[in-house]
CSV table of C-alpha atoms in Angstrom, one decimal:
chain,number,residue,atom,x,y,z
G,1,MET,CA,0.0,0.0,0.0
G,2,ARG,CA,1.3,3.5,-1.0
G,3,ILE,CA,0.5,6.0,1.7
G,4,ALA,CA,1.0,9.8,1.4
G,5,ILE,CA,1.3,11.6,4.7
G,6,TYR,CA,0.2,15.2,5.4
G,7,ILE,CA,1.5,16.6,8.7
G,8,GLY,CA,0.0,19.7,10.4
G,9,THR,CA,3.3,20.9,11.9
G,10,ARG,CA,6.7,19.6,11.1
G,11,ASP,CA,7.7,19.2,14.8
G,12,LEU,CA,5.2,16.3,14.9
G,13,GLU,CA,7.7,14.3,12.8
G,14,SER,CA,9.7,13.7,16.0
G,15,ASP,CA,6.7,12.8,18.1
G,16,GLU,CA,7.4,9.3,19.5
G,17,ARG,CA,3.9,8.1,18.7
G,18,PHE,CA,4.2,9.2,15.1
G,19,VAL,CA,7.6,7.6,14.7
G,20,THR,CA,6.2,4.3,16.1
G,21,LEU,CA,3.3,4.5,13.6
G,22,MET,CA,5.6,5.1,10.7
G,23,ASP,CA,7.8,2.1,11.7
G,24,ALA,CA,4.8,-0.2,12.0
G,25,LEU,CA,3.5,0.8,8.6
G,26,ARG,CA,6.9,0.3,7.0
G,27,ASP,CA,7.3,-3.1,8.7
G,28,GLY,CA,3.9,-4.0,7.3
G,29,GLY,CA,5.2,-3.4,3.7
G,30,CYS,CA,3.7,0.1,3.2
G,31,GLU,CA,5.5,2.7,1.0
G,32,LEU,CA,5.4,6.0,2.8
G,33,ASN,CA,5.8,9.5,1.4
G,34,VAL,CA,5.7,12.5,3.8
G,35,LEU,CA,4.5,15.5,1.8
G,36,GLU,CA,6.4,18.8,2.0
G,37,GLU,CA,4.6,22.1,2.1
G,38,GLY,CA,2.7,22.7,-1.1
G,39,GLU,CA,3.2,19.1,-2.3
G,40,THR,CA,0.3,17.0,-3.4
G,41,PRO,CA,0.0,13.2,-3.2
G,42,ALA,CA,1.4,11.1,-6.0
G,43,GLU,CA,-1.0,9.8,-8.7
G,44,ASP,CA,-0.4,6.2,-7.5
G,45,ALA,CA,-1.1,6.9,-3.8
G,46,ASP,CA,-3.7,4.5,-2.3
G,47,MET,CA,-4.4,6.5,0.9
G,48,LEU,CA,-3.7,9.8,2.6
G,49,LEU,CA,-2.8,10.0,6.2
G,50,SER,CA,-3.7,13.3,8.0
G,51,VAL,CA,-1.6,13.7,11.1
G,52,GLY,CA,-2.5,16.4,13.6
G,53,GLY,CA,-6.0,17.6,14.5
G,54,ASP,CA,-9.2,18.5,12.7
G,55,GLY,CA,-7.7,21.6,11.2
G,56,THR,CA,-5.1,19.5,9.6
G,57,PHE,CA,-7.8,17.1,8.3
G,58,LEU,CA,-9.6,20.0,6.7
G,59,SER,CA,-6.5,21.1,4.9
G,60,THR,CA,-5.8,17.5,3.9
G,61,SER,CA,-9.3,17.3,2.3
G,62,VAL,CA,-8.3,19.8,-0.3
G,63,HIS,CA,-5.7,17.3,-1.7
G,64,ALA,CA,-8.0,14.3,-1.5
G,65,ALA,CA,-11.7,14.9,-2.1
G,66,GLU,CA,-11.9,15.6,-5.8
G,67,ARG,CA,-9.4,12.7,-6.5
G,68,GLY,CA,-11.4,10.3,-4.4
G,69,LEU,CA,-8.4,9.5,-2.3
G,70,PRO,CA,-9.3,8.0,1.1
G,71,VAL,CA,-8.2,9.9,4.1
G,72,VAL,CA,-7.5,8.6,7.6
G,73,GLY,CA,-7.2,11.0,10.4
G,74,VAL,CA,-4.5,10.5,13.1
G,75,ASN,CA,-5.1,12.6,16.2
G,76,LEU,CA,-2.0,14.3,17.6
G,77,GLY,CA,-4.0,17.4,18.2
G,78,ARG,CA,-6.6,18.2,20.9
G,79,LEU,CA,-10.3,17.4,20.4
G,80,GLY,CA,-10.4,15.6,17.1
G,81,PHE,CA,-13.7,14.4,15.5
G,82,LEU,CA,-12.5,14.1,12.0
G,83,SER,CA,-9.0,13.0,13.2
G,84,GLU,CA,-10.3,10.8,15.9
G,85,ASN,CA,-7.9,7.9,15.7
G,86,ARG,CA,-5.1,7.3,18.2
G,87,PRO,CA,-1.7,6.6,16.4
G,88,GLU,CA,-1.5,3.3,18.3
G,89,ASP,CA,-4.6,2.0,16.6
G,90,VAL,CA,-4.0,2.9,13.0
G,91,ALA,CA,-1.3,0.7,11.7
G,92,SER,CA,-2.8,-2.7,12.6
G,93,ALA,CA,-6.3,-1.6,11.3
G,94,LEU,CA,-4.9,-0.5,7.9
G,95,LEU,CA,-2.7,-3.5,7.5
G,96,ASN,CA,-5.5,-5.9,8.4
G,97,GLY,CA,-8.2,-4.1,6.4
G,98,ASP,CA,-10.1,-3.5,9.7
G,99,TYR,CA,-11.7,-0.3,8.4
G,100,THR,CA,-14.5,1.0,6.2
G,101,ILE,CA,-14.7,4.0,3.9
G,102,GLU,CA,-17.4,6.6,4.5
G,103,ASN,CA,-18.6,9.2,2.0
G,104,ARG,CA,-18.7,12.6,3.7
G,105,THR,CA,-20.7,15.3,2.1
G,106,MET,CA,-18.8,18.3,0.7
G,107,LEU,CA,-20.3,21.8,0.2
G,108,ARG,CA,-19.7,23.9,-2.9
G,109,ALA,CA,-20.1,27.7,-3.2
G,110,GLU,CA,-20.9,29.6,-6.3
G,111,ILE,CA,-19.0,32.8,-5.5
G,112,ASN,CA,-16.3,35.1,-7.0
G,113,THR,CA,-14.3,36.4,-4.0
G,114,GLY,CA,-11.2,37.5,-5.9
G,115,ASN,CA,-9.2,35.3,-3.5
G,116,PRO,CA,-7.4,32.5,-5.3
G,117,LEU,CA,-7.2,30.4,-2.2
G,118,ILE,CA,-11.0,30.1,-2.2
G,119,ASP,CA,-11.9,30.6,-5.8
G,120,SER,CA,-9.7,27.8,-6.9
G,121,TRP,CA,-11.2,25.4,-4.3
G,122,PRO,CA,-14.8,26.6,-3.5
G,123,TYR,CA,-15.5,23.6,-1.4
G,124,ALA,CA,-15.8,22.8,2.3
G,125,LEU,CA,-16.2,19.7,4.4
G,126,ASN,CA,-17.5,21.2,7.7
G,127,GLU,CA,-19.1,24.5,6.9
G,128,MET,CA,-19.3,27.7,5.0
G,129,ALA,CA,-20.0,30.9,7.0
G,130,VAL,CA,-20.6,34.6,6.5
G,131,ILE,CA,-19.5,36.8,9.4
G,132,ARG,CA,-19.8,40.6,10.0
G,133,LYS,CA,-16.7,42.5,9.3
G,134,GLY,CA,-17.1,45.6,11.6
G,135,ALA,CA,-19.3,46.7,14.5
G,136,ALA,CA,-22.5,46.7,12.5
G,137,MET,CA,-24.7,43.6,12.5
G,138,LEU,CA,-25.2,41.6,9.3
G,139,ALA,CA,-28.6,41.2,7.6
G,140,VAL,CA,-28.6,37.8,5.8
G,141,ASP,CA,-31.4,37.1,3.3
G,142,VAL,CA,-31.7,33.4,2.8
G,143,ALA,CA,-33.6,31.5,0.2
G,144,ILE,CA,-33.9,27.7,0.1
G,145,ASP,CA,-34.8,26.3,-3.3
G,146,GLY,CA,-36.3,29.7,-4.1
G,147,MET,CA,-38.3,29.8,-0.9
G,148,THR,CA,-37.4,33.0,1.0
G,149,LEU,CA,-36.9,32.9,4.8
G,150,PRO,CA,-37.3,35.9,7.2
G,151,THR,CA,-34.1,37.9,7.2
G,152,TYR,CA,-31.5,36.9,9.8
G,153,TRP,CA,-30.1,39.9,11.8
G,154,ALA,CA,-27.0,38.5,13.4
G,155,ASP,CA,-23.3,38.5,13.7
G,156,GLY,CA,-23.3,35.9,10.9
G,157,LEU,CA,-24.7,32.7,9.5
G,158,ILE,CA,-23.3,29.2,9.1
G,159,VAL,CA,-24.3,26.5,6.6
G,160,SER,CA,-23.0,23.2,7.9
G,161,THR,CA,-22.8,19.6,6.8
G,162,SER,CA,-23.5,16.7,9.2
G,163,SER,CA,-19.8,16.4,9.6
G,164,GLY,CA,-19.6,20.0,10.6
G,165,SER,CA,-22.4,19.7,13.2
G,166,THR,CA,-19.8,19.1,15.9
G,167,ALA,CA,-17.7,22.1,14.8
G,168,TYR,CA,-18.6,25.8,14.4
G,169,SER,CA,-22.3,25.1,14.2
G,170,LEU,CA,-22.4,23.3,17.5
G,171,SER,CA,-20.6,26.2,19.2
G,172,VAL,CA,-23.5,28.6,18.3
G,173,GLY,CA,-26.2,26.2,19.4
G,174,GLY,CA,-26.8,24.1,16.3
G,175,PRO,CA,-27.9,20.4,16.6
G,176,ILE,CA,-25.6,17.4,16.4
G,177,ALA,CA,-26.2,15.2,13.4
G,178,LEU,CA,-24.9,11.7,12.9
G,179,PRO,CA,-22.2,11.8,10.1
G,180,GLU,CA,-24.3,9.6,7.7
G,181,SER,CA,-27.3,12.0,8.0
G,182,LYS,CA,-28.2,13.6,4.6
G,183,VAL,CA,-28.9,17.0,6.0
G,184,LEU,CA,-27.5,20.6,6.0
G,185,ILE,CA,-27.8,22.9,9.0
G,186,ILE,CA,-28.4,26.6,8.9
G,187,SER,CA,-27.3,28.2,12.2
G,188,PRO,CA,-27.3,32.0,13.0
G,189,VAL,CA,-24.4,33.4,14.9
G,190,ALA,CA,-25.5,35.6,17.9
G,191,PRO,CA,-28.9,36.4,16.3
G,192,HIS,CA,-30.5,39.8,17.2
G,193,ASN,CA,-34.0,38.4,16.3
G,194,LEU,CA,-34.3,35.9,19.1
G,195,ASN,CA,-37.2,34.0,17.6
G,196,VAL,CA,-35.0,32.3,15.0
G,197,ARG,CA,-33.4,29.0,15.6
G,198,PRO,CA,-31.1,26.6,13.7
G,199,LEU,CA,-32.8,25.0,10.8
G,200,VAL,CA,-32.2,21.4,9.5
G,201,ILE,CA,-32.9,21.0,5.8
G,202,PRO,CA,-32.4,18.2,3.2
G,203,ASP,CA,-28.9,18.1,1.6
G,204,SER,CA,-30.6,18.3,-1.8
G,205,SER,CA,-31.4,22.0,-1.1
G,206,VAL,CA,-29.8,24.9,-2.9
G,207,ILE,CA,-29.2,27.9,-0.5
G,208,SER,CA,-28.9,31.5,-1.7
G,209,LEU,CA,-27.3,34.1,0.7
G,210,LYS,CA,-27.4,37.8,0.2
G,211,MET,CA,-25.8,40.1,2.8
G,212,HIS,CA,-26.4,43.7,3.8
G,213,SER,CA,-24.5,45.7,6.4
G,214,ARG,CA,-23.6,49.3,7.1
G,215,ASP,CA,-19.9,48.3,6.8
G,216,GLY,CA,-20.5,47.3,3.2
G,217,LYS,CA,-18.5,44.1,3.5
G,218,PHE,CA,-18.3,40.8,5.4
G,219,ASP,CA,-16.0,37.8,5.9
G,220,PHE,CA,-16.7,34.6,4.0
G,221,SER,CA,-15.1,31.3,5.2
G,222,ALA,CA,-14.9,27.8,3.8
G,223,ASP,CA,-13.7,25.6,6.6
G,224,ASN,CA,-10.3,27.1,7.6
G,225,ARG,CA,-10.0,29.6,4.7
G,226,THR,CA,-11.3,33.1,5.0
G,227,CYS,CA,-11.5,36.2,2.9
G,228,GLU,CA,-13.2,39.6,2.8
G,229,VAL,CA,-16.1,40.0,0.4
G,230,SER,CA,-18.3,43.1,-0.5
G,231,GLU,CA,-22.0,43.0,0.2
G,232,ASP,CA,-23.1,43.0,-3.4
G,233,VAL,CA,-21.9,39.4,-3.8
G,234,GLU,CA,-24.5,36.6,-3.8
G,235,ILE,CA,-23.4,33.2,-2.5
G,236,VAL,CA,-25.2,30.0,-3.6
G,237,VAL,CA,-24.3,27.0,-1.5
G,238,SER,CA,-25.2,23.4,-2.5
G,239,VAL,CA,-23.7,19.9,-2.0
G,240,ALA,CA,-20.7,19.2,-4.2
G,241,GLN,CA,-20.7,16.7,-7.0
G,242,PHE,CA,-18.2,14.6,-5.1
G,243,SER,CA,-17.8,13.5,-1.5
G,244,LEU,CA,-14.8,13.0,0.7
G,245,LYS,CA,-13.8,9.4,1.3
G,246,ARG,CA,-13.0,9.2,5.0
G,247,VAL,CA,-11.4,6.1,6.5
G,248,ARG,CA,-13.2,4.9,9.7
G,249,LEU,CA,-11.5,2.3,11.8
G,250,ASN,CA,-14.0,-0.4,12.7
G,251,SER,CA,-13.2,0.1,16.4
G,252,SER,CA,-14.4,3.7,16.2
G,253,ASN,CA,-17.9,4.9,17.1
G,254,PHE,CA,-19.5,8.3,16.8
G,255,ILE,CA,-21.5,8.1,19.9
G,256,ASN,CA,-18.5,7.0,21.9
G,257,ALA,CA,-16.6,9.9,20.4
G,258,LEU,CA,-19.3,12.3,21.7
G,259,THR,CA,-19.1,10.7,25.1
G,260,ASP,CA,-15.3,10.8,25.3
G,261,LYS,CA,-14.7,14.3,23.8
G,262,LEU,CA,-17.8,16.3,24.7
G,263,PHE,CA,-18.8,14.3,27.8
G,264,TRP,CA,-22.2,13.6,26.2
G,265,GLY,CA,-24.7,12.4,28.7
G,266,GLU,CA,-22.3,13.0,31.6
G,267,ASP,CA,-24.5,12.2,34.6
G,268,VAL,CA,-23.8,10.3,37.9
G,269,ARG,CA,-26.9,8.2,37.0
G,270,ASN,CA,-25.2,7.0,33.9
G,271,ILE,CA,-22.1,5.7,35.6
G,272,LYS,CA,-21.8,1.9,35.1
């Protein structure tokens, strides 16, 4: 098996857990290629290893999604929902075929930002968001498949996939969705009209966003990439024509991840 390796920060290369993982994969007959900054996986790569945290995984998805290259996340970061796997568990699972490949929904934005970092890759795995730029609140006009919603008056608005339901959307009060759920989530950020709530819609929906603000501009983000945009820009968000292939070790479990990382259901009555 030929494995390309994307590392969040170079100092992780000397991490003892990472070194042990590399040795185990080599001993198992794998051909490894650690990518340098700006490098992309070779055409004959079978898998891409993302080493770090969820931010690293999001950066890795840029290299993998459109090519259909499976990505396995190795957690040497902090929380880690996308990169949930301990280094100690990865080598034996890959070598023994003890894993499955999930198809994770990607978002696509129709937008011309003038920023090549986003315009050349207008996709996101977790979420896309519009956020106020200055002190004035942002008015966001939203239409879903042509059906207009009441205007959101807020600090911003997030359109999230089910994968992103445990990320930015969760921090502003959005619901948690199981990764295999075919839904999108619209979550306002600090809404000034308090009678609006996060909205769950089918992932077949096409979402149109138009922004208005006294500042005349706002920030647009696609996962961990951000740029400034003028308010005359309309953004159309929909599901991309391809998905990200994420490697899930058979020993992993989303509900267990919620319990371990977010203390889901932490209650003295649940102690076994």
